[in-house]
Short mmCIF file of C-alpha atoms and ligand atoms in Angstrom, two decimals:
data_model
loop_
_atom_site.label_atom_id
_atom_site.label_comp_id
_atom_site.label_asym_id
_atom_site.label_seq_id
_atom_site.Cartn_x
_atom_site.Cartn_y
_atom_site.Cartn_z
CA MET F 4 0.00 0.00 0.00
CA LYS F 5 1.44 3.33 -1.10
CA ILE F 6 0.44 6.78 0.09
CA ALA F 7 1.71 10.00 -1.46
CA VAL F 8 2.04 12.69 1.22
CA LEU F 9 1.77 16.28 -0.06
CA PRO F 10 2.01 18.62 2.96
CA GLY F 11 1.99 21.98 1.09
CA ASP F 12 2.08 25.37 2.77
CA GLY F 13 1.32 27.15 6.04
CA ILE F 14 -0.30 24.79 8.53
CA GLY F 15 -0.40 22.07 5.82
CA PRO F 16 2.87 20.42 6.99
CA GLU F 17 1.89 20.82 10.68
CA VAL F 18 -1.44 18.99 10.37
CA THR F 19 -0.11 16.45 7.87
CA GLN F 20 2.68 15.45 10.25
CA GLU F 21 0.12 14.46 12.90
CA ALA F 22 -1.87 12.37 10.41
CA VAL F 23 1.34 10.67 9.27
CA ARG F 24 2.20 9.79 12.87
CA VAL F 25 -1.24 8.18 13.21
CA ILE F 26 -0.85 6.19 9.98
CA GLU F 27 2.60 4.98 11.03
CA ALA F 28 1.37 3.96 14.48
CA LEU F 29 -1.12 1.56 12.86
CA GLY F 30 1.81 -0.61 11.82
CA LEU F 31 0.24 -1.65 8.52
CA GLY F 32 3.51 -1.39 6.57
CA ILE F 33 2.19 1.39 4.37
CA GLU F 34 4.85 3.04 2.19
CA LEU F 35 4.79 6.85 2.49
CA LYS F 36 6.32 9.05 -0.18
CA HIS F 37 6.54 12.81 0.48
CA ALA F 38 6.47 15.37 -2.35
CA PRO F 39 6.43 19.18 -2.49
CA VAL F 40 3.31 21.03 -3.62
CA GLY F 41 1.89 24.56 -3.65
CA GLY F 42 3.92 27.63 -2.74
CA ALA F 43 6.64 25.40 -1.28
CA ALA F 44 7.03 23.66 -4.63
CA TYR F 45 6.93 26.96 -6.53
CA LYS F 46 9.72 28.38 -4.37
CA ALA F 47 11.89 25.27 -4.76
CA TYR F 48 11.09 24.20 -8.33
CA GLY F 49 9.31 27.12 -10.00
CA HIS F 50 5.95 25.35 -10.27
CA PRO F 51 3.18 24.65 -7.71
CA LEU F 52 2.60 21.16 -9.10
CA PRO F 53 5.93 19.81 -10.39
CA PRO F 54 5.58 16.85 -12.80
CA GLU F 55 7.44 14.63 -10.28
CA THR F 56 4.84 15.40 -7.61
CA LEU F 57 1.99 14.61 -10.00
CA GLU F 58 3.67 11.31 -10.90
CA ILE F 59 4.18 10.35 -7.24
CA ALA F 60 0.50 11.09 -6.63
CA ARG F 61 -0.56 9.09 -9.68
CA ALA F 62 1.59 6.10 -8.73
CA SER F 63 0.12 5.91 -5.21
CA ASP F 64 -3.01 4.16 -3.96
CA GLY F 65 -4.12 7.36 -2.25
CA VAL F 66 -2.89 10.92 -1.67
CA LEU F 67 -2.81 12.63 1.71
CA PHE F 68 -2.88 16.37 1.07
CA GLY F 69 -2.33 19.15 3.62
CA ALA F 70 -3.17 22.61 2.26
CA VAL F 71 -1.77 25.07 -0.24
CA GLY F 72 -1.75 28.85 -0.31
CA ASP F 73 0.90 31.42 0.44
CA PRO F 74 0.38 35.19 0.63
CA ASP F 75 3.80 35.66 -1.02
CA CYS F 76 2.39 34.03 -4.14
CA ASP F 77 -0.93 35.89 -4.38
CA SER F 78 0.24 38.21 -7.14
CA LEU F 79 1.87 35.58 -9.35
CA ASP F 80 0.30 34.74 -12.70
CA ARG F 81 -2.67 32.56 -11.87
CA HIS F 82 -1.18 29.37 -13.37
CA LEU F 83 1.75 29.63 -10.95
CA ARG F 84 -0.27 30.22 -7.79
CA PRO F 85 -0.26 27.53 -5.08
CA GLU F 86 -4.01 26.88 -5.40
CA GLN F 87 -3.44 25.65 -8.96
CA ALA F 88 -1.74 22.59 -7.47
CA ILE F 89 -4.88 21.27 -5.82
CA LEU F 90 -7.04 22.23 -8.79
CA GLY F 91 -4.53 20.52 -11.10
CA LEU F 92 -4.44 17.33 -9.03
CA ARG F 93 -8.25 17.12 -8.94
CA LYS F 94 -8.49 17.63 -12.69
CA GLU F 95 -5.48 15.54 -13.81
CA LEU F 96 -6.43 12.62 -11.61
CA VAL F 97 -10.14 12.95 -12.56
CA LEU F 98 -11.22 13.23 -8.94
CA PHE F 99 -14.70 14.61 -9.56
CA ALA F 100 -16.53 13.57 -6.41
CA ASN F 101 -15.68 15.41 -3.23
CA LEU F 102 -17.24 13.93 -0.10
CA ARG F 103 -17.33 16.30 2.87
CA PRO F 104 -19.02 14.71 5.87
CA ALA F 105 -20.11 16.88 8.81
CA LYS F 106 -21.35 15.57 12.12
CA VAL F 107 -21.14 16.76 15.68
CA PHE F 108 -18.78 14.72 17.79
CA LYS F 109 -19.80 13.97 21.36
CA GLY F 110 -18.40 16.71 23.53
CA LEU F 111 -18.51 19.36 20.82
CA GLU F 112 -22.23 20.19 21.08
CA ASP F 113 -21.42 23.32 23.08
CA HIS F 114 -18.67 24.42 20.71
CA SER F 115 -20.78 24.88 17.59
CA ALA F 116 -21.61 28.36 16.41
CA LEU F 117 -25.23 27.14 16.69
CA ARG F 118 -27.26 26.36 19.80
CA PRO F 119 -26.40 22.86 21.12
CA GLU F 120 -29.88 21.43 20.45
CA VAL F 121 -29.67 22.60 16.83
CA ALA F 122 -26.07 21.50 16.33
CA SER F 123 -26.37 18.04 17.86
CA ALA F 124 -28.77 16.95 15.08
CA ILE F 125 -26.15 17.47 12.37
CA ASP F 126 -25.11 14.36 10.46
CA LEU F 127 -24.83 15.25 6.81
CA LEU F 128 -22.67 14.61 3.80
CA ILE F 129 -21.94 17.24 1.19
CA VAL F 130 -21.20 15.70 -2.22
CA ARG F 131 -19.44 18.48 -4.11
CA GLU F 132 -18.70 18.21 -7.83
CA LEU F 133 -15.00 18.94 -8.28
CA ASN F 134 -14.03 18.97 -11.95
CA GLY F 135 -16.35 21.53 -13.50
CA ASP F 136 -18.38 24.70 -12.90
CA VAL F 137 -17.05 28.25 -12.89
CA TYR F 138 -13.74 26.88 -11.56
CA PHE F 139 -12.70 25.39 -14.88
CA GLY F 140 -14.51 27.46 -17.50
CA GLU F 141 -12.87 30.04 -19.71
CA LYS F 142 -11.69 33.01 -17.68
CA GLY F 143 -9.77 36.16 -18.24
CA PHE F 144 -9.63 39.92 -18.33
CA ARG F 145 -10.82 42.06 -21.23
CA THR F 146 -11.64 45.63 -22.01
CA THR F 147 -15.24 46.66 -22.51
CA PRO F 148 -16.20 48.86 -25.51
CA ASN F 149 -16.18 51.89 -23.19
CA GLY F 150 -12.63 51.13 -22.09
CA GLU F 151 -13.33 49.60 -18.68
CA ARG F 152 -11.41 46.59 -17.37
CA GLU F 153 -13.62 43.53 -17.01
CA GLY F 154 -12.98 40.11 -15.47
CA TYR F 155 -14.97 37.02 -16.48
CA ASP F 156 -15.27 33.36 -15.54
CA ILE F 157 -17.64 31.13 -17.47
CA MET F 158 -19.87 28.81 -15.48
CA SER F 159 -20.94 25.62 -17.23
CA TYR F 160 -21.80 21.99 -16.60
CA SER F 161 -22.20 19.30 -19.20
CA GLU F 162 -24.84 16.64 -18.89
CA SER F 163 -22.31 13.85 -18.30
CA GLU F 164 -20.56 15.81 -15.56
CA VAL F 165 -23.85 16.26 -13.70
CA ARG F 166 -24.90 12.66 -14.28
CA ARG F 167 -21.75 11.11 -12.83
CA ILE F 168 -21.81 13.20 -9.65
CA ALA F 169 -25.57 12.57 -9.28
CA HIS F 170 -24.95 8.82 -9.31
CA VAL F 171 -22.33 9.19 -6.57
CA ALA F 172 -24.76 11.21 -4.47
CA PHE F 173 -27.73 8.87 -4.95
CA ARG F 174 -25.57 5.87 -4.02
CA ALA F 175 -24.30 7.73 -0.94
CA ALA F 176 -27.90 8.46 0.09
CA GLN F 177 -28.78 4.78 -0.34
CA GLY F 178 -26.05 3.95 2.17
CA ARG F 179 -27.30 6.59 4.64
CA ALA F 180 -30.79 7.83 5.53
CA GLY F 181 -32.03 7.75 1.91
CA ARG F 182 -32.56 11.49 1.50
CA LEU F 183 -30.84 13.61 -1.15
CA CYS F 184 -31.12 17.38 -1.46
CA SER F 185 -29.78 18.86 -4.69
CA VAL F 186 -28.69 22.46 -4.24
CA ASP F 187 -28.63 24.83 -7.20
CA LYS F 188 -29.65 28.29 -8.41
CA ALA F 189 -32.02 27.17 -11.16
CA ASN F 190 -34.20 30.25 -10.67
CA VAL F 191 -31.42 32.34 -12.23
CA LEU F 192 -28.71 30.17 -13.84
CA GLU F 193 -29.04 27.99 -16.95
CA THR F 194 -26.14 25.89 -15.64
CA SER F 195 -28.31 25.10 -12.63
CA GLN F 196 -31.41 24.40 -14.75
CA LEU F 197 -29.51 21.72 -16.63
CA TRP F 198 -28.13 20.44 -13.30
CA ARG F 199 -31.66 20.10 -11.93
CA ASP F 200 -33.06 18.47 -15.08
CA VAL F 201 -30.29 15.86 -15.13
CA VAL F 202 -30.56 15.11 -11.41
CA ILE F 203 -34.30 14.48 -11.91
CA GLU F 204 -33.55 12.12 -14.80
CA VAL F 205 -30.98 10.18 -12.76
CA ALA F 206 -33.43 9.96 -9.83
CA LYS F 207 -35.57 7.52 -11.87
CA GLU F 208 -32.87 4.91 -11.25
CA TYR F 209 -33.09 5.42 -7.48
CA PRO F 210 -36.74 5.11 -6.47
CA ASP F 211 -35.64 4.32 -2.91
CA VAL F 212 -34.04 7.77 -2.45
CA ALA F 213 -36.21 10.78 -1.57
CA LEU F 214 -34.98 13.65 -3.76
CA SER F 215 -35.58 17.31 -3.00
CA HIS F 216 -34.25 20.52 -4.54
CA MET F 217 -33.23 23.72 -2.83
CA TYR F 218 -31.86 27.05 -4.05
CA VAL F 219 -28.42 27.74 -2.68
CA ASP F 220 -29.39 30.91 -0.83
CA ASN F 221 -32.12 29.05 1.02
CA ALA F 222 -29.72 26.15 1.63
CA ALA F 223 -27.25 28.50 3.32
CA MET F 224 -30.06 29.71 5.56
CA GLN F 225 -31.46 26.22 6.28
CA LEU F 226 -27.99 25.00 7.19
CA VAL F 227 -27.99 27.25 10.23
CA ARG F 228 -31.76 27.20 10.89
CA ASN F 229 -32.27 23.44 10.89
CA PRO F 230 -29.20 21.51 9.70
CA GLY F 231 -30.65 18.25 11.04
CA GLN F 232 -32.99 18.15 8.00
CA PHE F 233 -30.11 17.27 5.66
CA ASP F 234 -28.82 13.79 4.94
CA VAL F 235 -26.91 14.00 1.63
CA VAL F 236 -26.51 17.33 -0.19
CA VAL F 237 -25.29 17.29 -3.79
CA THR F 238 -24.14 20.49 -5.40
CA GLY F 239 -21.71 22.09 -7.83
CA ASN F 240 -18.10 23.03 -7.26
CA LEU F 241 -18.58 26.66 -6.13
CA PHE F 242 -21.69 26.22 -3.99
CA GLY F 243 -20.16 23.11 -2.39
CA ASP F 244 -17.00 25.01 -1.53
CA ILE F 245 -18.94 27.70 0.29
CA LEU F 246 -21.54 25.51 2.00
CA SER F 247 -18.89 23.13 3.36
CA ASP F 248 -16.97 25.91 5.13
CA GLN F 249 -20.29 26.99 6.60
CA ALA F 250 -21.13 23.43 7.68
CA SER F 251 -17.78 23.20 9.44
CA MET F 252 -18.67 26.00 11.85
CA CYS F 253 -22.05 24.38 12.46
CA VAL F 254 -20.20 21.35 13.88
CA GLY F 255 -17.62 23.38 15.78
CA SER F 256 -14.60 24.30 13.68
CA ILE F 257 -13.16 24.29 10.20
CA GLY F 258 -10.36 22.26 11.77
CA MET F 259 -12.77 19.32 12.06
CA LEU F 260 -13.96 18.72 8.49
CA ALA F 261 -12.27 16.01 6.45
CA SER F 262 -12.76 15.23 2.79
CA ALA F 263 -12.27 12.55 0.17
CA SER F 264 -11.96 13.34 -3.52
CA LEU F 265 -12.73 10.29 -5.60
CA GLY F 266 -12.94 9.28 -9.22
CA GLU F 267 -13.53 5.97 -10.91
CA ARG F 268 -10.04 4.46 -10.93
CA GLN F 269 -9.68 1.34 -8.81
CA THR F 270 -6.49 0.40 -6.98
CA ASP F 271 -5.59 -3.06 -5.70
CA TYR F 272 -7.33 -2.19 -2.43
CA GLY F 273 -10.17 0.22 -3.21
CA THR F 274 -10.88 3.45 -5.09
CA PHE F 275 -8.02 5.83 -5.80
CA GLY F 276 -8.51 9.16 -4.07
CA LEU F 277 -7.07 12.33 -2.60
CA TYR F 278 -7.78 13.17 1.03
CA GLU F 279 -7.53 16.60 2.60
CA PRO F 280 -8.98 18.77 5.33
CA ILE F 281 -11.43 21.29 3.87
CA HIS F 282 -9.51 24.20 5.36
CA GLY F 283 -6.62 26.08 3.81
CA SER F 284 -3.07 26.92 4.80
CA ALA F 285 -4.19 29.39 7.50
CA PRO F 286 -1.22 31.78 7.21
CA ASP F 287 -2.55 33.71 10.22
CA ILE F 288 -1.71 30.84 12.59
CA ALA F 289 1.03 28.98 10.70
CA GLY F 290 4.13 27.97 12.65
CA GLN F 291 2.55 28.52 16.06
CA GLY F 292 1.23 25.08 16.92
CA LEU F 293 -2.32 26.43 16.85
CA ALA F 294 -3.68 24.30 14.01
CA ASN F 295 -6.22 21.62 14.77
CA PRO F 296 -5.01 18.46 12.99
CA MET F 297 -8.25 16.48 13.51
CA ALA F 298 -9.60 17.22 10.00
CA THR F 299 -6.40 15.82 8.48
CA ILE F 300 -6.35 12.81 10.80
CA LEU F 301 -9.98 12.12 9.85
CA SER F 302 -9.02 12.52 6.19
CA ALA F 303 -6.36 9.85 6.71
CA ALA F 304 -9.09 7.60 8.12
CA MET F 305 -11.13 8.17 4.94
CA LEU F 306 -8.05 7.25 2.90
CA LEU F 307 -7.63 4.01 4.86
CA ARG F 308 -11.29 3.16 4.25
CA HIS F 309 -11.86 4.19 0.63
CA SER F 310 -8.46 3.71 -1.02
CA LEU F 311 -6.79 1.00 1.06
CA GLY F 312 -9.77 -1.13 2.12
CA GLN F 313 -8.57 -0.90 5.73
CA ASP F 314 -11.98 -0.42 7.34
CA ALA F 315 -10.95 -1.68 10.77
CA ALA F 316 -7.99 0.69 10.92
CA ALA F 317 -10.19 3.58 9.78
CA ASP F 318 -12.69 2.76 12.53
CA ARG F 319 -9.86 2.71 15.08
CA VAL F 320 -8.61 6.14 14.02
CA GLU F 321 -12.11 7.64 14.10
CA ALA F 322 -12.78 6.12 17.51
CA ALA F 323 -9.50 7.53 18.85
CA VAL F 324 -10.41 11.00 17.54
CA ALA F 325 -13.89 10.75 19.08
CA LYS F 326 -12.43 9.66 22.44
CA ALA F 327 -9.88 12.48 22.51
CA LEU F 328 -12.63 15.03 21.84
CA GLU F 329 -14.91 13.48 24.42
CA ASP F 330 -12.03 13.69 26.90
CA GLY F 331 -11.83 17.42 26.19
CA VAL F 332 -8.64 17.51 24.15
CA LEU F 333 -9.45 20.65 22.17
CA GLY F 334 -7.38 23.16 20.26
CA ARG F 335 -7.84 26.90 20.47
CA ASP F 336 -10.28 26.82 17.55
CA LEU F 337 -12.64 24.87 19.84
CA GLY F 338 -12.03 26.96 22.93
CA GLY F 339 -9.34 24.66 24.40
CA ASN F 340 -5.60 25.03 24.74
CA ALA F 341 -4.08 21.83 23.29
CA ASN F 342 -1.49 22.54 20.62
CA THR F 343 -1.19 20.67 17.33
CA THR F 344 1.26 18.05 18.60
CA GLU F 345 -0.63 17.53 21.86
CA ILE F 346 -3.79 16.80 19.88
CA GLY F 347 -1.84 14.29 17.75
CA ASP F 348 -0.40 12.73 20.93
CA ALA F 349 -3.88 12.41 22.43
CA VAL F 350 -5.14 10.55 19.36
CA LEU F 351 -2.08 8.25 19.36
CA GLU F 352 -2.54 7.42 23.05
CA ARG F 353 -6.15 6.42 22.43
CA LEU F 354 -5.35 4.40 19.31
P1 NAD S 407 -8.24 29.00 5.75
O1 NAD S 407 -9.13 27.81 5.79
O2 NAD S 407 -6.79 28.74 5.53
O3 NAD S 407 -8.38 29.80 7.14
C1 NAD S 407 -9.60 30.42 7.53
C2 NAD S 407 -9.59 30.67 9.04
O4 NAD S 407 -9.72 29.40 9.71
C3 NAD S 407 -8.29 31.28 9.54
O5 NAD S 407 -8.56 32.17 10.57
C4 NAD S 407 -7.51 30.08 10.06
O6 NAD S 407 -6.61 30.39 11.10
C5 NAD S 407 -8.62 29.15 10.56
N1 NAD S 407 -8.25 27.73 10.41
C6 NAD S 407 -8.17 27.03 9.25
N2 NAD S 407 -7.78 25.77 9.48
C7 NAD S 407 -7.61 25.65 10.81
C8 NAD S 407 -7.20 24.58 11.66
N3 NAD S 407 -6.90 23.37 11.18
N4 NAD S 407 -7.13 24.82 12.99
C9 NAD S 407 -7.45 26.02 13.49
N5 NAD S 407 -7.84 27.07 12.74
C10 NAD S 407 -7.92 26.90 11.41
O7 NAD S 407 -8.83 29.98 4.65
P2 NAD S 407 -8.25 31.39 4.09
O8 NAD S 407 -7.63 32.15 5.19
O9 NAD S 407 -9.34 31.97 3.33
O10 NAD S 407 -7.12 30.96 3.06
C11 NAD S 407 -5.73 30.88 3.36
C12 NAD S 407 -5.00 30.27 2.18
O11 NAD S 407 -5.38 28.88 2.04
C13 NAD S 407 -5.34 30.92 0.84
O12 NAD S 407 -4.16 30.98 0.09
C14 NAD S 407 -6.34 29.97 0.21
O13 NAD S 407 -6.34 30.04 -1.18
C15 NAD S 407 -5.82 28.65 0.70
N6 NAD S 407 -6.80 27.56 0.76
C16 NAD S 407 -6.34 26.33 0.40
C17 NAD S 407 -7.17 25.21 0.51
C18 NAD S 407 -6.65 23.87 0.10
O14 NAD S 407 -5.43 23.70 0.02
N7 NAD S 407 -7.47 22.90 -0.16
C19 NAD S 407 -8.45 25.36 1.03
C20 NAD S 407 -8.89 26.65 1.41
C21 NAD S 407 -8.05 27.74 1.27
C1 IPM S 408 -11.14 23.95 -0.95
C2 IPM S 408 -10.40 25.20 -1.33
C3 IPM S 408 -10.04 25.19 -2.81
C4 IPM S 408 -11.33 25.22 -3.59
C5 IPM S 408 -9.11 26.32 -3.29
C6 IPM S 408 -7.85 26.41 -2.49
C7 IPM S 408 -8.75 26.14 -4.73
O1 IPM S 408 -11.12 26.33 -0.97
O2 IPM S 408 -10.62 22.85 -1.18
O3 IPM S 408 -12.22 24.04 -0.37
O4 IPM S 408 -11.90 26.30 -3.83
O5 IPM S 408 -11.78 24.15 -4.00
MN1 MN S 409 -12.83 25.88 0.30
#
């Protein structure tokens, strides 16, 4: 079993290190190969996603990714910015299905931005499309006829892109409470109208799943009003990006939300995928031991389950995380004072 470890920038290496310690402690003989990515790779090799890094990722059974993003690089040409590394990996490796689960761990009910009785009902999965939308359409700057500067980014989804993510979401709902809410902006956007039409077509193959539709503005509101109503949410790249950050605060902290990005390629042990916390490189707290590594440790558990077929090990890691939280081992993001390494230690002790 081979894992590519891409720590990246800012708190990326700090949180990744804790997840690596957890993987190593399992004693499964997994081979770990580290490679530079993001601003770190740009500074060392002149490109945020060097070909060697892409090859190491491709040759692995699963990729553990930290975070990319570096304020020093924010004025580079867009194709050289750190964020292009994660976008490039998702696109090159055809990882189109991003699973972002959110649930309230025991002991965190009082740490949500929502009232405890509202927060404790949260157990949802956001299925975010990852290879299309306004992220990957034509973009650029141009001059209008009256001489103004104008920026543009084209939003589009093809039928097949919507269909394949819809299948992932319906199957996920079948394995959960059987409810799927498709989030779009079909009252304004043609991209969303096609999205909705295709999701309705695909639904015919899943009569056991209860499908509903919601506009994204309402969904943002419902997510704080009554998040317990959601089981699986399927949505496009941009809406999914925004709603998942919001969901993270509903369960306590952005340092808690893990993710799996999957495609169709099978490995010897499961489905090839890339696993990362949903948060970024957090330059404001980098290098201070203030990062919560739980999201990355939980991402490693998803890697063990989906890409390596190590369900028992994944269960062990998740149980150790749950126990540490229940025992009150919390970082500053959750109102506690444990530093990054202490949180990692606490998980290792309970493993
Ligand atoms: P961010 O997620 O990095 O940080 C937002 C806020 O949350 C900050 O105050 C940060 O300190 C806090 N935070 C984030 N993760 C935390 C953790 N594990 N523990 C405790 N606190 C945490 O978002 P941002 O500030 O908008 O972006 C910073 C950089 O990260 C940008 O360059 C952005 O493009 C990049 N980014 C990368 C990814 C990725 O690599 N997948 C995701 C999001 C943002
Ligand atoms: C995420 C991030 C990325 C995204 C950025 C860094 C490109 O915000 O993974 O949520 O927008 O997908
Ligand atoms: Mn995001």
